Amino acid sequence: MRNYYTNTVTALYINYFLLGMVNIILASNMSHLTEQWDTDQAGISFIISAIGIGKLLTYALSGVLSDKLGRKPLVIFSALAMGIFLVGIPLSPSYQLAFVLALIAGMGNSAMDASSYPGLSEIFPKSAGSANVLVKAFMSAGAALLPLMILFFSNHNLHFGYAFFVPAAIFLLNFIFLFTVSFPDHRNNKKSKGDNDSVTEKFKSEPSFKKEGLALIVIGFTSTGLFTVSPIWMPSFGQEVVGMTLDRSITLLSYYSIGGLISVIVLSVLLKKFLSPVTVMLIYPIITFISILIILTIKIPIVTSITAFFIGLSTAGIFQLAITVMTELFWKKKGTVTGILATASGLASIVMPLITGLMAKSGNISIIFIFDGLLAVIGFIAACFVYYRYNKITNNKKDEEQPLLRLAD
């Protein structure tokens, strides 16, 4: 199976590598886009929130279509939608058209998630957690590369639009390539009775959606908020608060993204031998909160770069781990609970740019990172509850635990 679907897996991870660029591309080019559309930083944050609106409005439909039509049509559509967005933004003559393009990107994002996560789970049924968390590694790699690409074009006096056109070209090539790949039959994805019995034996008592389910939804919201807010405003914070140049402030996104990439690699070792997902969800918000305190109190470029790395490290993979724990606890309705968690994530991707955009109008970017610290505290409280409930209701025998991040057999 692994060899048969190698091209499929490659195409899916290429999409997410490029999505990592898309997630920060508007924030990374904020100064150019504000001039092009005659708007301000808040205006660009509203465009970013439009991506979240497009995702939130179409996630339920994408999930239904993924189950009815299969994974392949939606993956193909997602690559095309992202390519249109990337080509259109630097060529857009108006703010209104850019907003529509952002909605299209959100639609592509929801189609990508609704088809790729279950698709990877079906290709690697014994290590679905591993396959899904690796999505974050590819996104972090793409996000780390984009600022370097922007700097290259800037140093060679090339138009900023090239940073959009290069990933657009790759998206469109992948769009063509996806027509040639195969996916497992999504209609043949039910557990046998023996599998159901073995899953049931994991629990001392029935998981409660009103308790740990809601807490995981809070984590889905706060984790998305944390990795949405920081990339948008980190370059502006570097320029306006720390006094960094434009080019140096953009490299903060590279440090942030490298931290996220290293996080996934480290987790692949620690989760296999020492830690559980619920423990990671407990520890990471603490690291985020401490890093934000440092970035607010020690306003030195080198310190800001280091803390950007640790913020990226401690916000990476939490949403994917929340999905893994949610589907483990509520395994009878994996699609439903994944959709609910993704909806919370989509809501955060809309609300956070809007709220922080309004905060930016005060002229004090530091307030945004104080707000970010509050999100980390809320996520930590929710994680404490999930940690307590998970250990209370599960037969948590270490020698029987399957490593969530083991690479597919």
Tab-separated table of C-alpha atoms in Angstrom:
chain	number	residue	atom	x	y	z
A	1	MET	CA	0.000	0.000	0.000
A	2	ARG	CA	2.789	2.388	0.915
A	3	ASN	CA	4.434	2.043	-2.516
A	4	TYR	CA	1.130	2.124	-4.388
A	5	TYR	CA	0.136	5.462	-2.860
A	6	THR	CA	3.571	7.095	-2.764
A	7	ASN	CA	2.630	9.634	-5.455
A	8	THR	CA	-0.625	10.410	-3.672
A	9	VAL	CA	1.095	11.070	-0.348
A	10	THR	CA	3.747	13.182	-2.085
A	11	ALA	CA	1.092	15.340	-3.748
A	12	LEU	CA	-0.806	15.815	-0.476
A	13	TYR	CA	2.288	16.913	1.437
A	14	ILE	CA	3.313	19.264	-1.400
A	15	ASN	CA	-0.080	20.958	-1.012
A	16	TYR	CA	0.526	21.458	2.710
A	17	PHE	CA	4.109	22.627	2.139
A	18	LEU	CA	2.681	25.373	-0.068
A	19	LEU	CA	-0.182	26.041	2.360
A	20	GLY	CA	2.465	26.893	4.950
A	21	MET	CA	3.541	29.703	2.614
A	22	VAL	CA	-0.041	30.829	2.020
A	23	ASN	CA	-0.682	31.113	5.756
A	24	ILE	CA	1.931	33.855	6.173
A	25	ILE	CA	2.220	35.327	2.689
A	26	LEU	CA	-0.168	38.246	3.271
A	27	ALA	CA	1.428	39.209	6.585
A	28	SER	CA	4.899	38.894	5.047
A	29	ASN	CA	3.976	41.357	2.301
A	30	MET	CA	1.864	43.686	4.443
A	31	SER	CA	3.805	46.851	3.572
A	32	HIS	CA	3.485	46.238	-0.188
A	33	LEU	CA	-0.186	45.271	-0.038
A	34	THR	CA	-1.233	48.221	2.116
A	35	GLU	CA	0.255	50.523	-0.514
A	36	GLN	CA	-1.263	48.578	-3.429
A	37	TRP	CA	-4.805	48.661	-2.022
A	38	ASP	CA	-4.534	51.992	-0.172
A	39	THR	CA	-5.354	50.453	3.213
A	40	ASP	CA	-3.659	49.931	6.578
A	41	GLN	CA	-2.440	46.985	8.683
A	42	ALA	CA	-5.936	46.368	10.020
A	43	GLY	CA	-7.220	46.179	6.449
A	44	ILE	CA	-4.747	43.413	5.621
A	45	SER	CA	-5.708	41.537	8.790
A	46	PHE	CA	-9.346	41.658	7.601
A	47	ILE	CA	-8.274	40.124	4.280
A	48	ILE	CA	-6.525	37.380	6.258
A	49	SER	CA	-9.719	36.822	8.242
A	50	ALA	CA	-11.596	36.390	4.943
A	51	ILE	CA	-9.596	33.200	4.392
A	52	GLY	CA	-10.997	31.959	7.686
A	53	ILE	CA	-14.513	33.000	6.658
A	54	GLY	CA	-14.248	31.026	3.420
A	55	LYS	CA	-12.992	28.015	5.346
A	56	LEU	CA	-15.649	28.197	8.054
A	57	LEU	CA	-18.553	28.627	5.612
A	58	THR	CA	-17.562	25.634	3.473
A	59	TYR	CA	-16.052	23.151	5.928
A	60	ALA	CA	-19.295	21.239	6.535
A	61	LEU	CA	-20.030	21.076	2.797
A	62	SER	CA	-16.463	19.972	2.060
A	63	GLY	CA	-16.782	17.149	4.604
A	64	VAL	CA	-20.029	15.912	3.050
A	65	LEU	CA	-18.624	16.106	-0.490
A	66	SER	CA	-15.447	14.317	0.621
A	67	ASP	CA	-17.512	11.403	1.941
A	68	LYS	CA	-19.840	11.322	-1.096
A	69	LEU	CA	-17.508	12.076	-4.002
A	70	GLY	CA	-14.244	10.821	-2.554
A	71	ARG	CA	-11.031	12.546	-1.531
A	72	LYS	CA	-9.517	13.138	-4.969
A	73	PRO	CA	-11.950	15.732	-6.423
A	74	LEU	CA	-11.647	17.965	-3.372
A	75	VAL	CA	-7.849	17.732	-3.251
A	76	ILE	CA	-7.729	18.715	-6.928
A	77	PHE	CA	-10.078	21.652	-6.321
A	78	SER	CA	-8.004	22.834	-3.355
A	79	ALA	CA	-4.817	23.051	-5.440
A	80	LEU	CA	-6.630	25.014	-8.162
A	81	ALA	CA	-8.256	27.416	-5.672
A	82	MET	CA	-4.933	28.142	-3.964
A	83	GLY	CA	-3.241	28.735	-7.316
A	84	ILE	CA	-5.943	31.252	-8.312
A	85	PHE	CA	-5.552	33.070	-4.987
A	86	LEU	CA	-1.770	33.341	-5.286
A	87	VAL	CA	-1.843	34.573	-8.875
A	88	GLY	CA	-4.662	37.003	-8.202
A	89	ILE	CA	-3.476	38.789	-5.048
A	90	PRO	CA	-0.419	40.651	-6.460
A	91	LEU	CA	-2.396	41.447	-9.629
A	92	SER	CA	-5.542	42.580	-7.805
A	93	PRO	CA	-6.270	46.287	-8.443
A	94	SER	CA	-8.775	46.591	-5.607
A	95	TYR	CA	-9.285	45.638	-1.989
A	96	GLN	CA	-12.714	44.166	-2.789
A	97	LEU	CA	-11.294	41.714	-5.354
A	98	ALA	CA	-8.576	40.698	-2.900
A	99	PHE	CA	-11.281	39.925	-0.323
A	100	VAL	CA	-13.046	37.623	-2.818
A	101	LEU	CA	-9.754	35.886	-3.626
A	102	ALA	CA	-9.181	35.342	0.098
A	103	LEU	CA	-12.620	33.699	0.355
A	104	ILE	CA	-11.625	31.373	-2.502
A	105	ALA	CA	-8.428	30.499	-0.627
A	106	GLY	CA	-10.518	29.657	2.438
A	107	MET	CA	-12.708	27.368	0.340
A	108	GLY	CA	-9.580	25.662	-0.974
A	109	ASN	CA	-8.230	25.294	2.553
A	110	SER	CA	-11.403	23.601	3.817
A	111	ALA	CA	-11.464	21.262	0.809
A	112	MET	CA	-7.822	20.389	1.416
A	113	ASP	CA	-8.402	19.562	5.090
A	114	ALA	CA	-11.666	17.664	4.543
A	115	SER	CA	-10.048	15.415	1.930
A	116	SER	CA	-6.386	15.162	2.951
A	117	TYR	CA	-6.715	14.276	6.656
A	118	PRO	CA	-9.125	11.365	6.054
A	119	GLY	CA	-7.198	10.432	2.905
A	120	LEU	CA	-3.945	10.099	4.831
A	121	SER	CA	-5.768	8.136	7.560
A	122	GLU	CA	-7.026	5.690	4.933
A	123	ILE	CA	-3.616	5.315	3.304
A	124	PHE	CA	-1.921	4.762	6.695
A	125	PRO	CA	-4.639	3.193	8.877
A	126	LYS	CA	-2.162	1.945	11.492
A	127	SER	CA	-0.403	5.295	11.921
A	128	ALA	CA	-3.005	7.939	11.098
A	129	GLY	CA	-1.795	10.209	13.880
A	130	SER	CA	1.705	10.164	12.483
A	131	ALA	CA	0.577	10.931	8.951
A	132	ASN	CA	-1.669	13.799	10.071
A	133	VAL	CA	0.861	15.437	12.400
A	134	LEU	CA	3.485	15.348	9.651
A	135	VAL	CA	1.191	17.744	7.804
A	136	LYS	CA	2.338	20.397	10.281
A	137	ALA	CA	5.986	19.609	9.531
A	138	PHE	CA	5.495	20.328	5.839
A	139	MET	CA	3.528	23.494	6.593
A	140	SER	CA	6.314	24.709	8.877
A	141	ALA	CA	8.934	23.956	6.217
A	142	GLY	CA	7.007	26.006	3.661
A	143	ALA	CA	6.516	28.868	6.097
A	144	ALA	CA	10.235	28.844	6.905
A	145	LEU	CA	11.202	29.029	3.231
A	146	LEU	CA	8.868	31.865	2.204
A	147	PRO	CA	10.631	34.723	4.090
A	148	LEU	CA	13.942	33.641	2.558
A	149	MET	CA	12.319	33.711	-0.866
A	150	ILE	CA	10.948	37.200	-0.191
A	151	LEU	CA	14.384	38.415	0.884
A	152	PHE	CA	15.948	36.953	-2.273
A	153	PHE	CA	13.518	38.796	-4.533
A	154	SER	CA	13.906	41.995	-2.490
A	155	ASN	CA	17.718	41.878	-2.638
A	156	HIS	CA	17.554	41.448	-6.412
A	157	ASN	CA	15.069	44.327	-6.811
A	158	LEU	CA	12.352	42.040	-8.171
A	159	HIS	CA	8.633	42.682	-7.796
A	160	PHE	CA	7.143	41.315	-4.563
A	161	GLY	CA	4.613	39.381	-6.660
A	162	TYR	CA	7.219	36.754	-7.542
A	163	ALA	CA	6.866	35.407	-3.978
A	164	PHE	CA	3.231	34.669	-4.909
A	165	PHE	CA	3.824	33.419	-8.447
A	166	VAL	CA	6.409	30.741	-7.539
A	167	PRO	CA	4.163	28.795	-5.111
A	168	ALA	CA	1.220	29.408	-7.474
A	169	ALA	CA	3.119	27.690	-10.280
A	170	ILE	CA	3.893	24.709	-8.040
A	171	PHE	CA	0.254	24.511	-6.927
A	172	LEU	CA	-0.905	24.457	-10.536
A	173	LEU	CA	1.655	21.781	-11.480
A	174	ASN	CA	0.494	19.722	-8.496
A	175	PHE	CA	-3.099	20.299	-9.653
A	176	ILE	CA	-2.239	18.545	-12.932
A	177	PHE	CA	-0.247	15.813	-11.148
A	178	LEU	CA	-3.181	15.014	-8.833
A	179	PHE	CA	-5.251	13.810	-11.797
A	180	THR	CA	-2.793	10.908	-12.196
A	181	VAL	CA	-2.789	9.609	-8.592
A	182	SER	CA	-5.091	7.147	-6.815
A	183	PHE	CA	-6.775	7.156	-3.398
A	184	PRO	CA	-8.107	4.254	-1.318
A	185	ASP	CA	-11.848	3.578	-1.582
A	186	HIS	CA	-13.285	5.969	1.016
A	187	ARG	CA	-16.484	3.893	1.201
A	188	ASN	CA	-14.593	0.876	2.577
A	189	ASN	CA	-13.321	2.459	5.792
A	190	LYS	CA	-15.215	0.792	8.639
A	191	LYS	CA	-13.748	-1.033	11.610
A	192	SER	CA	-14.391	-4.699	12.161
A	193	LYS	CA	-16.158	-5.891	15.302
A	194	GLY	CA	-12.839	-7.053	16.770
A	195	ASP	CA	-11.312	-3.638	16.228
A	196	ASN	CA	-14.281	-1.985	17.914
A	197	ASP	CA	-13.949	-4.251	20.920
A	198	SER	CA	-10.246	-3.478	21.300
A	199	VAL	CA	-10.954	0.255	21.168
A	200	THR	CA	-13.733	-0.055	23.760
A	201	GLU	CA	-11.346	-1.811	26.154
A	202	LYS	CA	-9.227	1.348	26.305
A	203	PHE	CA	-11.839	3.104	28.426
A	204	LYS	CA	-12.731	2.723	32.091
A	205	SER	CA	-15.802	4.881	31.509
A	206	GLU	CA	-17.477	6.497	28.517
A	207	PRO	CA	-15.884	9.783	27.353
A	208	SER	CA	-18.128	12.817	27.755
A	209	PHE	CA	-18.386	15.288	24.895
A	210	LYS	CA	-19.740	17.900	27.301
A	211	LYS	CA	-16.547	17.630	29.358
A	212	GLU	CA	-13.319	16.634	27.597
A	213	GLY	CA	-14.957	17.174	24.194
A	214	LEU	CA	-15.667	20.840	24.903
A	215	ALA	CA	-12.227	21.283	26.455
A	216	LEU	CA	-10.635	19.936	23.269
A	217	ILE	CA	-12.735	22.363	21.228
A	218	VAL	CA	-11.333	25.200	23.370
A	219	ILE	CA	-7.820	23.886	22.665
A	220	GLY	CA	-8.628	23.756	18.943
A	221	PHE	CA	-9.720	27.398	19.102
A	222	THR	CA	-6.823	28.708	21.213
A	223	SER	CA	-4.143	26.717	19.367
A	224	THR	CA	-5.354	28.112	16.042
A	225	GLY	CA	-5.513	31.578	17.563
A	226	LEU	CA	-1.905	31.325	18.745
A	227	PHE	CA	-0.463	30.223	15.429
A	228	THR	CA	-2.664	32.725	13.557
A	229	VAL	CA	-1.911	35.845	15.584
A	230	SER	CA	1.863	35.490	15.976
A	231	PRO	CA	2.797	35.187	12.268
A	232	ILE	CA	0.523	38.101	11.316
A	233	TRP	CA	1.957	40.610	13.782
A	234	MET	CA	5.484	39.403	14.491
A	235	PRO	CA	7.097	41.405	11.640
A	236	SER	CA	5.194	44.553	12.688
A	237	PHE	CA	6.241	43.988	16.317
A	238	GLY	CA	9.867	43.644	15.217
A	239	GLN	CA	9.731	46.897	13.274
A	240	GLU	CA	7.625	49.119	15.509
A	241	VAL	CA	8.515	47.885	18.995
A	242	VAL	CA	11.989	46.356	18.709
A	243	GLY	CA	13.257	48.723	15.996
A	244	MET	CA	14.273	46.085	13.440
A	245	THR	CA	14.512	46.830	9.725
A	246	LEU	CA	11.809	45.505	7.387
A	247	ASP	CA	14.036	42.708	6.062
A	248	ARG	CA	15.155	41.602	9.538
A	249	SER	CA	11.604	41.697	10.889
A	250	ILE	CA	10.440	39.335	8.130
A	251	THR	CA	13.150	36.827	9.129
A	252	LEU	CA	11.319	36.490	12.465
A	253	LEU	CA	8.807	34.395	10.528
A	254	SER	CA	11.615	32.068	9.455
A	255	TYR	CA	12.715	31.594	13.080
A	256	TYR	CA	9.071	31.023	14.023
A	257	SER	CA	8.580	28.444	11.264
A	258	ILE	CA	11.874	26.663	11.928
A	259	GLY	CA	10.760	26.300	15.544
A	260	GLY	CA	7.552	24.660	14.336
A	261	LEU	CA	9.455	22.279	12.072
A	262	ILE	CA	11.869	21.251	14.825
A	263	SER	CA	8.931	20.780	17.195
A	264	VAL	CA	7.405	18.086	15.002
A	265	ILE	CA	10.746	16.295	14.685
A	266	VAL	CA	11.304	16.399	18.455
A	267	LEU	CA	7.749	15.240	19.140
A	268	SER	CA	8.248	12.247	16.863
A	269	VAL	CA	10.913	11.061	19.312
A	270	LEU	CA	9.438	12.171	22.632
A	271	LEU	CA	5.908	10.908	21.968
A	272	LYS	CA	7.313	7.563	20.911
A	273	LYS	CA	9.300	7.044	24.105
A	274	PHE	CA	8.310	9.450	26.872
A	275	LEU	CA	5.275	11.686	26.376
A	276	SER	CA	1.595	11.346	25.526
A	277	PRO	CA	-0.305	13.868	23.349
A	278	VAL	CA	-2.254	15.161	26.369
A	279	THR	CA	1.040	15.885	28.159
A	280	VAL	CA	2.341	17.874	25.185
A	281	MET	CA	-0.874	19.903	25.066
A	282	LEU	CA	-0.255	20.709	28.748
A	283	ILE	CA	3.420	21.691	28.433
A	284	TYR	CA	3.410	23.721	25.222
A	285	PRO	CA	1.131	26.599	26.360
A	286	ILE	CA	3.495	27.171	29.299
A	287	ILE	CA	6.433	27.581	26.887
A	288	THR	CA	4.343	29.920	24.732
A	289	PHE	CA	3.354	32.084	27.695
A	290	ILE	CA	6.951	32.387	28.974
A	291	SER	CA	8.185	33.247	25.457
A	292	ILE	CA	5.563	35.975	25.096
A	293	LEU	CA	6.547	37.452	28.476
A	294	ILE	CA	10.162	37.593	27.317
A	295	ILE	CA	9.338	39.146	23.944
A	296	LEU	CA	7.322	41.867	25.712
A	297	THR	CA	9.908	42.702	28.364
A	298	ILE	CA	13.286	42.289	26.616
A	299	LYS	CA	13.037	44.281	23.402
A	300	ILE	CA	16.363	43.343	21.807
A	301	PRO	CA	16.524	41.967	18.223
A	302	ILE	CA	18.483	38.807	19.076
A	303	VAL	CA	16.166	38.023	22.009
A	304	THR	CA	13.116	38.640	19.806
A	305	SER	CA	14.490	36.217	17.196
A	306	ILE	CA	15.101	33.517	19.813
A	307	THR	CA	11.665	33.913	21.377
A	308	ALA	CA	10.062	33.836	17.907
A	309	PHE	CA	11.675	30.416	17.496
A	310	PHE	CA	10.239	29.179	20.806
A	311	ILE	CA	6.767	30.568	20.057
A	312	GLY	CA	6.832	28.664	16.775
A	313	LEU	CA	8.079	25.536	18.521
A	314	SER	CA	5.406	25.584	21.230
A	315	THR	CA	2.424	26.292	18.947
A	316	ALA	CA	3.221	23.658	16.310
A	317	GLY	CA	1.197	20.471	16.113
A	318	ILE	CA	-1.210	21.226	18.980
A	319	PHE	CA	-4.246	21.375	16.702
A	320	GLN	CA	-3.285	18.080	15.030
A	321	LEU	CA	-2.755	16.441	18.430
A	322	ALA	CA	-6.143	17.748	19.555
A	323	ILE	CA	-7.720	16.051	16.519
A	324	THR	CA	-5.859	12.831	17.362
A	325	VAL	CA	-7.079	12.823	20.981
A	326	MET	CA	-10.614	13.847	19.965
A	327	THR	CA	-10.937	10.995	17.439
A	328	GLU	CA	-9.423	8.559	19.938
A	329	LEU	CA	-11.990	9.440	22.596
A	330	PHE	CA	-14.972	9.747	20.248
A	331	TRP	CA	-13.934	7.107	17.712
A	332	LYS	CA	-17.517	6.186	16.737
A	333	LYS	CA	-18.020	9.633	15.146
A	334	LYS	CA	-14.566	10.592	13.903
A	335	GLY	CA	-15.820	12.642	10.977
A	336	THR	CA	-18.329	14.555	13.066
A	337	VAL	CA	-15.957	15.471	15.896
A	338	THR	CA	-13.175	16.360	13.454
A	339	GLY	CA	-15.588	18.702	11.695
A	340	ILE	CA	-16.582	20.318	14.996
A	341	LEU	CA	-12.954	20.832	16.000
A	342	ALA	CA	-12.105	22.194	12.557
A	343	THR	CA	-15.048	24.594	12.795
A	344	ALA	CA	-13.663	25.943	16.070
A	345	SER	CA	-10.307	26.344	14.338
A	346	GLY	CA	-11.932	28.125	11.400
A	347	LEU	CA	-13.781	30.456	13.753
A	348	ALA	CA	-10.492	31.349	15.439
A	349	SER	CA	-8.876	32.083	12.072
A	350	ILE	CA	-11.661	34.634	11.435
A	351	VAL	CA	-12.029	36.190	14.869
A	352	MET	CA	-8.348	36.562	15.752
A	353	PRO	CA	-7.289	38.705	12.755
A	354	LEU	CA	-10.380	40.884	13.275
A	355	ILE	CA	-9.766	41.407	16.997
A	356	THR	CA	-6.039	41.999	16.603
A	357	GLY	CA	-6.661	44.277	13.620
A	358	LEU	CA	-8.827	46.487	15.826
A	359	MET	CA	-6.146	46.362	18.539
A	360	ALA	CA	-3.555	47.497	16.004
A	361	LYS	CA	-5.554	50.676	15.381
A	362	SER	CA	-4.536	51.790	18.882
A	363	GLY	CA	-0.978	52.048	17.574
A	364	ASN	CA	0.399	49.716	20.239
A	365	ILE	CA	1.329	46.319	18.759
A	366	SER	CA	2.383	45.071	22.213
A	367	ILE	CA	-1.283	44.801	23.234
A	368	ILE	CA	-1.709	42.087	20.608
A	369	PHE	CA	0.967	39.926	22.213
A	370	ILE	CA	-0.537	40.472	25.667
A	371	PHE	CA	-3.754	39.113	24.167
A	372	ASP	CA	-1.725	36.213	22.724
A	373	GLY	CA	-0.470	35.422	26.212
A	374	LEU	CA	-4.069	35.302	27.462
A	375	LEU	CA	-4.891	32.733	24.773
A	376	ALA	CA	-1.988	30.595	26.000
A	377	VAL	CA	-3.348	30.720	29.558
A	378	ILE	CA	-6.835	29.663	28.417
A	379	GLY	CA	-5.344	26.822	26.371
A	380	PHE	CA	-3.332	25.692	29.381
A	381	ILE	CA	-6.416	25.591	31.625
A	382	ALA	CA	-8.326	23.542	29.036
A	383	ALA	CA	-5.341	21.202	28.639
A	384	CYS	CA	-5.198	20.650	32.417
A	385	PHE	CA	-8.813	19.487	32.324
A	386	VAL	CA	-8.249	17.202	29.316
A	387	TYR	CA	-5.157	15.733	30.997
A	388	TYR	CA	-7.130	14.978	34.172
A	389	ARG	CA	-10.125	13.504	32.346
A	390	TYR	CA	-8.046	11.469	29.882
A	391	ASN	CA	-6.131	9.718	32.651
A	392	LYS	CA	-9.339	9.183	34.619
A	393	ILE	CA	-11.360	7.498	31.858
A	394	THR	CA	-8.692	5.548	29.935
A	395	ASN	CA	-6.794	2.363	30.705
A	396	ASN	CA	-3.507	4.169	30.156
A	397	LYS	CA	-1.058	1.270	30.025
A	398	LYS	CA	2.209	2.555	28.625
A	399	ASP	CA	3.322	-0.737	27.081
A	400	GLU	CA	0.064	-0.894	25.104
A	401	GLU	CA	0.150	2.659	23.799
A	402	GLN	CA	0.669	3.071	20.094
A	403	PRO	CA	3.125	5.895	19.322
A	404	LEU	CA	1.149	8.571	17.537
A	405	LEU	CA	4.087	9.884	15.601
A	406	ARG	CA	5.699	6.633	14.480
A	407	LEU	CA	6.356	6.789	10.744
A	408	ALA	CA	4.072	4.582	8.647
A	409	ASP	CA	5.094	0.962	8.334
